[in-house]
Short mmCIF file of C-alpha atoms and ligand atoms in Angstrom, two decimals:
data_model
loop_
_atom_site.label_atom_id
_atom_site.label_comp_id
_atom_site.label_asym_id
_atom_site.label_seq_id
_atom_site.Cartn_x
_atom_site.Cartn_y
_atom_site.Cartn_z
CA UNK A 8 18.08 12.80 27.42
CA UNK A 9 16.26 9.49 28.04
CA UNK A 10 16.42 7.90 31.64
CA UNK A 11 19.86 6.27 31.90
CA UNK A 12 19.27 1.90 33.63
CA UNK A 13 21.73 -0.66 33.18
CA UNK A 14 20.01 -1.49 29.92
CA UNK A 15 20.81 1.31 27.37
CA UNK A 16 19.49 1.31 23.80
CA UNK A 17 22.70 -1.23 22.30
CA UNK A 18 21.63 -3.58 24.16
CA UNK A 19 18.04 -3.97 23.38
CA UNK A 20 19.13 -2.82 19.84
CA UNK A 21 21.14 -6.08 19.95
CA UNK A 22 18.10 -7.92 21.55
CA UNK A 23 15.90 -6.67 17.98
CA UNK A 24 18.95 -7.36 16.20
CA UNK A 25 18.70 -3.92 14.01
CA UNK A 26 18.99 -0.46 14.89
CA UNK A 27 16.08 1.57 16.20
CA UNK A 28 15.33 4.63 14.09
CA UNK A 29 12.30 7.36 12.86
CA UNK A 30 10.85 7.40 9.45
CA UNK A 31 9.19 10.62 9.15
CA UNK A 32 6.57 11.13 6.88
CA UNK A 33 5.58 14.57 6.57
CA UNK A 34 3.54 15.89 3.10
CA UNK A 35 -0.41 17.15 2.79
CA UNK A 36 -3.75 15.52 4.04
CA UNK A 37 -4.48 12.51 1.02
CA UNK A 38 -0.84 12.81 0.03
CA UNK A 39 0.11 9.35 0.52
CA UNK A 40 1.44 9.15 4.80
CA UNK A 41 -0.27 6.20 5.89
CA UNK A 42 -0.61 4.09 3.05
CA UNK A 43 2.81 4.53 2.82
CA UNK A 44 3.76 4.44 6.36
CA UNK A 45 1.75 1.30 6.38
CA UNK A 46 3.03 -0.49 3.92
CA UNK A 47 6.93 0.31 4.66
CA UNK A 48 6.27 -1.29 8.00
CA UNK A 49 4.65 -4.32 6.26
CA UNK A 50 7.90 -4.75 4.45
CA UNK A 51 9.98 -3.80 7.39
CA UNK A 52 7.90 -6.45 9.90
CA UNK A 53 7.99 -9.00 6.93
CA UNK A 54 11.87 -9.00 6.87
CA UNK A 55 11.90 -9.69 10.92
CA UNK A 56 12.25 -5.66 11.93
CA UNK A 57 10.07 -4.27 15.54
CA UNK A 58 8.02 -1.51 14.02
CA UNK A 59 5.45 1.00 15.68
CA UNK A 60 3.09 2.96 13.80
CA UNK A 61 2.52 6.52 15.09
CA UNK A 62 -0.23 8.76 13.14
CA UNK A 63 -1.97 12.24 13.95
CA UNK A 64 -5.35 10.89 14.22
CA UNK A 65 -3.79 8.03 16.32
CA UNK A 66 -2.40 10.60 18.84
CA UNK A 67 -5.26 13.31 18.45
CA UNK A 68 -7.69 10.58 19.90
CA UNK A 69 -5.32 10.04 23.11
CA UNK A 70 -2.20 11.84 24.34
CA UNK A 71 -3.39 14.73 22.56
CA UNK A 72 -7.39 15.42 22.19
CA UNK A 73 -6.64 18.60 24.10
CA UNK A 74 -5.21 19.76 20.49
CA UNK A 75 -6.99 21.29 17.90
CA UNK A 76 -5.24 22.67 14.69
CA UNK A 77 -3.88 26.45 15.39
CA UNK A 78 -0.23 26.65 14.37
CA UNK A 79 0.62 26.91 17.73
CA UNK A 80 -1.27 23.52 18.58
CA UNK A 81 0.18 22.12 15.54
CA UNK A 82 3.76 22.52 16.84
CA UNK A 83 2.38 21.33 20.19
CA UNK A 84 1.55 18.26 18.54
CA UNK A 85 4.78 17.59 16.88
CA UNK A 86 6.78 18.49 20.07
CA UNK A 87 4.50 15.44 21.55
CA UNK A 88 4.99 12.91 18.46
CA UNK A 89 8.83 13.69 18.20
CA UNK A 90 9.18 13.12 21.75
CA UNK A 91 7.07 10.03 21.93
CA UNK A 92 9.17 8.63 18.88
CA UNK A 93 12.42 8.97 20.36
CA UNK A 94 11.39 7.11 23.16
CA UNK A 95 10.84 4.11 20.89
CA UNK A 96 14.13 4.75 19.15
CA UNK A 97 15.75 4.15 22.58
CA UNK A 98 13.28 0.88 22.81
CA UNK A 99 15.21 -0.51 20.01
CA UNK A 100 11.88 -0.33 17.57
CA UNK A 101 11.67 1.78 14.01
CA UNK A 102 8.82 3.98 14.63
CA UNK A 103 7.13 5.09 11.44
CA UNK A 104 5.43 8.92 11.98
CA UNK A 105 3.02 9.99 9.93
CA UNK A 106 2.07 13.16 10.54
CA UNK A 107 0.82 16.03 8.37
CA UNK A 108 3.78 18.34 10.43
CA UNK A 109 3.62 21.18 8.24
CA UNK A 110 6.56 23.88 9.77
CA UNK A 111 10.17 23.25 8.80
CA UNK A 112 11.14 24.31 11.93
CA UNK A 113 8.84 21.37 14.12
CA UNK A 114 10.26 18.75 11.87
CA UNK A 115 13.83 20.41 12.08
CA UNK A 116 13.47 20.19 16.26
CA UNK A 117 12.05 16.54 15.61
CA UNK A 118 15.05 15.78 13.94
CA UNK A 119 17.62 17.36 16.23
CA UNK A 120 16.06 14.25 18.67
CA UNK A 121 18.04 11.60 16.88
CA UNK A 122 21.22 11.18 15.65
CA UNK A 123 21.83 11.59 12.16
CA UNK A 124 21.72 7.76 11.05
CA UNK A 125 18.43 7.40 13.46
CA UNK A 126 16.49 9.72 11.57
CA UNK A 127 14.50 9.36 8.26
CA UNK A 128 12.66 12.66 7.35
CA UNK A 129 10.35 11.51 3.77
CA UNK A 130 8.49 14.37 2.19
CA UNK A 131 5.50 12.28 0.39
CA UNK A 132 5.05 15.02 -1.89
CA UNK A 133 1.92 15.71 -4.11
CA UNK A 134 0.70 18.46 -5.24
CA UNK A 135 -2.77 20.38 -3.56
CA UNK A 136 -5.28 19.17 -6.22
CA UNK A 137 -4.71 15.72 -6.47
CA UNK A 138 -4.82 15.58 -2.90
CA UNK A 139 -8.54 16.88 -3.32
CA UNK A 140 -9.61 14.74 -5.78
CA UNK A 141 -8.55 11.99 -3.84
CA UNK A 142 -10.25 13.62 -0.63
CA UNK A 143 -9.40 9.82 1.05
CA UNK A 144 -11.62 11.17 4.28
CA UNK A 145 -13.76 13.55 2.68
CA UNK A 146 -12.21 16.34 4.48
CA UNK A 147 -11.34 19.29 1.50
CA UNK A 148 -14.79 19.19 0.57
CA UNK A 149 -15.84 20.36 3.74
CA UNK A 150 -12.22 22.95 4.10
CA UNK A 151 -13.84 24.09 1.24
CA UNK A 152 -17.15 25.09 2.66
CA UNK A 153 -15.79 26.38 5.61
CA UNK A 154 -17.08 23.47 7.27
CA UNK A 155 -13.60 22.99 8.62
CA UNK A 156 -11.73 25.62 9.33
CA UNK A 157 -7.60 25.76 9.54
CA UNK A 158 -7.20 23.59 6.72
CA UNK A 159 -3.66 22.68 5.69
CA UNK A 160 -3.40 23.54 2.33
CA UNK A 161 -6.39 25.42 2.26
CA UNK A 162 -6.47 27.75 5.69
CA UNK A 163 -3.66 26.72 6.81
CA UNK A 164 0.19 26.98 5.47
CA UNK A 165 2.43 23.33 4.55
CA UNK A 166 6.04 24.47 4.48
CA UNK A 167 7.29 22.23 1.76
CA UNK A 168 10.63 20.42 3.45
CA UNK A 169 13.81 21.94 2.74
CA UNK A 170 16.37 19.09 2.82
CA UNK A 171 14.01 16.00 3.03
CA UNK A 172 16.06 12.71 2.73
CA UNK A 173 13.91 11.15 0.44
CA UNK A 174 11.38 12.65 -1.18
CA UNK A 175 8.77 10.80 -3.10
CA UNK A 176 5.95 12.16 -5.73
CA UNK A 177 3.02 9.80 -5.03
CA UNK A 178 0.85 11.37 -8.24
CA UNK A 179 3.39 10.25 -10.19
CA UNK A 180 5.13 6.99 -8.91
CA UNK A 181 2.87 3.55 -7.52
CA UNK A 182 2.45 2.69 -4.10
CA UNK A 183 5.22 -0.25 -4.70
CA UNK A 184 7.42 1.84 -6.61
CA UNK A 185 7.14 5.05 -3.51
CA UNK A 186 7.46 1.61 -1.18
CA UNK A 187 10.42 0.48 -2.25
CA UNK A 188 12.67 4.26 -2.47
CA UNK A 189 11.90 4.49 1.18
CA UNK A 190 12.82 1.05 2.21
CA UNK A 191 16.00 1.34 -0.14
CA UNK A 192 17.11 4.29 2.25
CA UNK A 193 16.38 2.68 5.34
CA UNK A 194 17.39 -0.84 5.16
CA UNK A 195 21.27 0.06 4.84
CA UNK A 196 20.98 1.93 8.32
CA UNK A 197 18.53 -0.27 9.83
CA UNK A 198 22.15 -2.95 9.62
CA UNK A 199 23.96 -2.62 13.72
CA UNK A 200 26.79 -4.98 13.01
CA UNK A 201 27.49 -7.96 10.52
CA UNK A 202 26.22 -10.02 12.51
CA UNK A 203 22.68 -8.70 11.91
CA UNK A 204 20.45 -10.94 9.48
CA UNK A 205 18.12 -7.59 7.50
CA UNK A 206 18.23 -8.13 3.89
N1 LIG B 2 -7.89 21.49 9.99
C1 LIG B 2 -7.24 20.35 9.72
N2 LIG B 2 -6.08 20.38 9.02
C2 LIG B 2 -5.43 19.23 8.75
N3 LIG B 2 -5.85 17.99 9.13
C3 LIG B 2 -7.01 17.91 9.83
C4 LIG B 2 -7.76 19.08 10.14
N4 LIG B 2 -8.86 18.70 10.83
C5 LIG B 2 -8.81 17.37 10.95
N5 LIG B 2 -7.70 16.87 10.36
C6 LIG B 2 -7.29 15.45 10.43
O1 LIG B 2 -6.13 15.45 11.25
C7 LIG B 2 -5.06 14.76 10.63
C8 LIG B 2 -3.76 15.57 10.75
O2 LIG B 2 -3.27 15.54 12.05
P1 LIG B 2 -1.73 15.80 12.32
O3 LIG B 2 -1.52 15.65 13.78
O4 LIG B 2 -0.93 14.93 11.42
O5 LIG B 2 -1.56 17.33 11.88
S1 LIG B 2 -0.37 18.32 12.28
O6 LIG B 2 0.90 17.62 12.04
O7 LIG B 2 -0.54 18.70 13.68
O8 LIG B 2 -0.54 19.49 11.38
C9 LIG B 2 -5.42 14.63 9.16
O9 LIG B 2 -4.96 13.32 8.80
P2 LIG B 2 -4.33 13.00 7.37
O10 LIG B 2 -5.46 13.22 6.38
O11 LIG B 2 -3.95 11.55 7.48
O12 LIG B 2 -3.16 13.90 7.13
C10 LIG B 2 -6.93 14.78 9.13
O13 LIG B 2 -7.54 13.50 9.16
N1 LIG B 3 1.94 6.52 -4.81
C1 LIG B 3 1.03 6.59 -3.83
N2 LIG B 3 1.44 6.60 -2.55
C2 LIG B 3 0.52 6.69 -1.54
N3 LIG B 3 -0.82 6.79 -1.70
C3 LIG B 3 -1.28 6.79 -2.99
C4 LIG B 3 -0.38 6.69 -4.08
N4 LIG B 3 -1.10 6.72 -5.22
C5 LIG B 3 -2.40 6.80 -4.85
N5 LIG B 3 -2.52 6.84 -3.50
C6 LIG B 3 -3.80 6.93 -2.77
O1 LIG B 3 -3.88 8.20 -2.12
C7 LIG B 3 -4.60 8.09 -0.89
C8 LIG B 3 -3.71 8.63 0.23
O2 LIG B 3 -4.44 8.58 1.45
P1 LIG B 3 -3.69 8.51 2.86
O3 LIG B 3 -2.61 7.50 2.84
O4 LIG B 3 -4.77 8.36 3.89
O5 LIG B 3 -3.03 9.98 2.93
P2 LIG B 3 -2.57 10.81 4.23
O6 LIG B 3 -2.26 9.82 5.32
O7 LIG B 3 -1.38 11.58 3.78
O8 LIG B 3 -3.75 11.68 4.57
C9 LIG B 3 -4.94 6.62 -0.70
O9 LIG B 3 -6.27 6.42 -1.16
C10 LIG B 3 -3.95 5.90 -1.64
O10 LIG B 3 -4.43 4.69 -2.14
#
């Protein structure tokens, strides 16, 4: 339970003027998180919405560089980013996670932090080798040779999600086109009252 004030999350969810809530973007390395993640909030910040961008290398570099990529320090680090997000739910702000999450059970515990209507789970969902053709950081290349061990994907498992809410297949669909399913799910819960000016 967040630390109760006088000031719960209504009313600085009135002060934003939209609800606060997680999109979760879970799917493979060079499936399609942040550039998605990136440019939903780019929509969402366009239309007058307080976003926060939370990503695995974001967090790996600070809160948690004591990680490294074991299973068990994988669901270490999505205890962490879960946690961290809800705490910007109850700011008021739509925090956008990106993070490569691969256990059904981590993302169903990340879940079971928000309400229903606060929670977005998106399974950006592409299969293993167009990921590694893409190879945006030139990471499988070196999973490959060993170089890196624990790969997800490659030495390491990526449950596929069970019951995402949206799912989207970014070898087959655009950028706009993935951009626009996820913001067509959240907009219509982002809405707190009628008074509230999202379109
Ligand atoms: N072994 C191994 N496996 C997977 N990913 C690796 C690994 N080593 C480094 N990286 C880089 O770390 C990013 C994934 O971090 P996450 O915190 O999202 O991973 S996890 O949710 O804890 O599984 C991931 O970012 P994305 O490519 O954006 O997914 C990589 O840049
Ligand atoms: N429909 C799509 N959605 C998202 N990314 C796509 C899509 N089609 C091609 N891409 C490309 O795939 C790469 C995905 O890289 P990135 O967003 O860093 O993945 P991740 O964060 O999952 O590791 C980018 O180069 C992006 O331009």
């Amino acid at each position: 339970m967040p630390y109760q004030g006088t000031i719960g999350r209504t009313e600085r969810e009135r002060l934003h003027g939209h609800k606060g809530m997680c999109i979760w973007f879970t799917g493979l390395s060079g499936s399609g998180k942040s550039t998605l993640a990136s440019r939903v909030e780019e929509e969402l910040h366009r239309r007058g919405v307080s976003t926060y961008l939370l990503d695995g290398d974001h967090l790996r570099r600070g809160l948690s560089a004591d990680l490294g990529f074991s299973d068990q320090d994988r669901r270490e680090q999505i205890r962490r980013a879960a946690h961290v997000a809800r705490l910007f739910v109850d700011a008021g702000i739509v925090v956008l996670s990106a993070f490569i999450s691969p256990f059904e059970a981590e993302r169903e515990m990340a879940r079971a932090q928000f309400d229903p209507d606060s929670f977005v789970e998106v399974f950006v969902d592409c299969p293993l080798e167009v990921c590694a053709q893409r190879d945006p950081k030139g990471l499988y290349v070196k999973a490959r040779q060993g170089v890196i061990p624990q790969f997800t994907g490659i030495s390491s498992p990526y449950e596929r999600p069970l019951s995402p809410d949206v799912t989207v297949e970014t070898a087959k669909l655009s950028v706009c086109e993935c951009t626009g399913r996820i913001l067509d799910a959240v907009i219509p819960r982002l809405r707190h009252d009628s008074s509230l000016g999202i379109t």
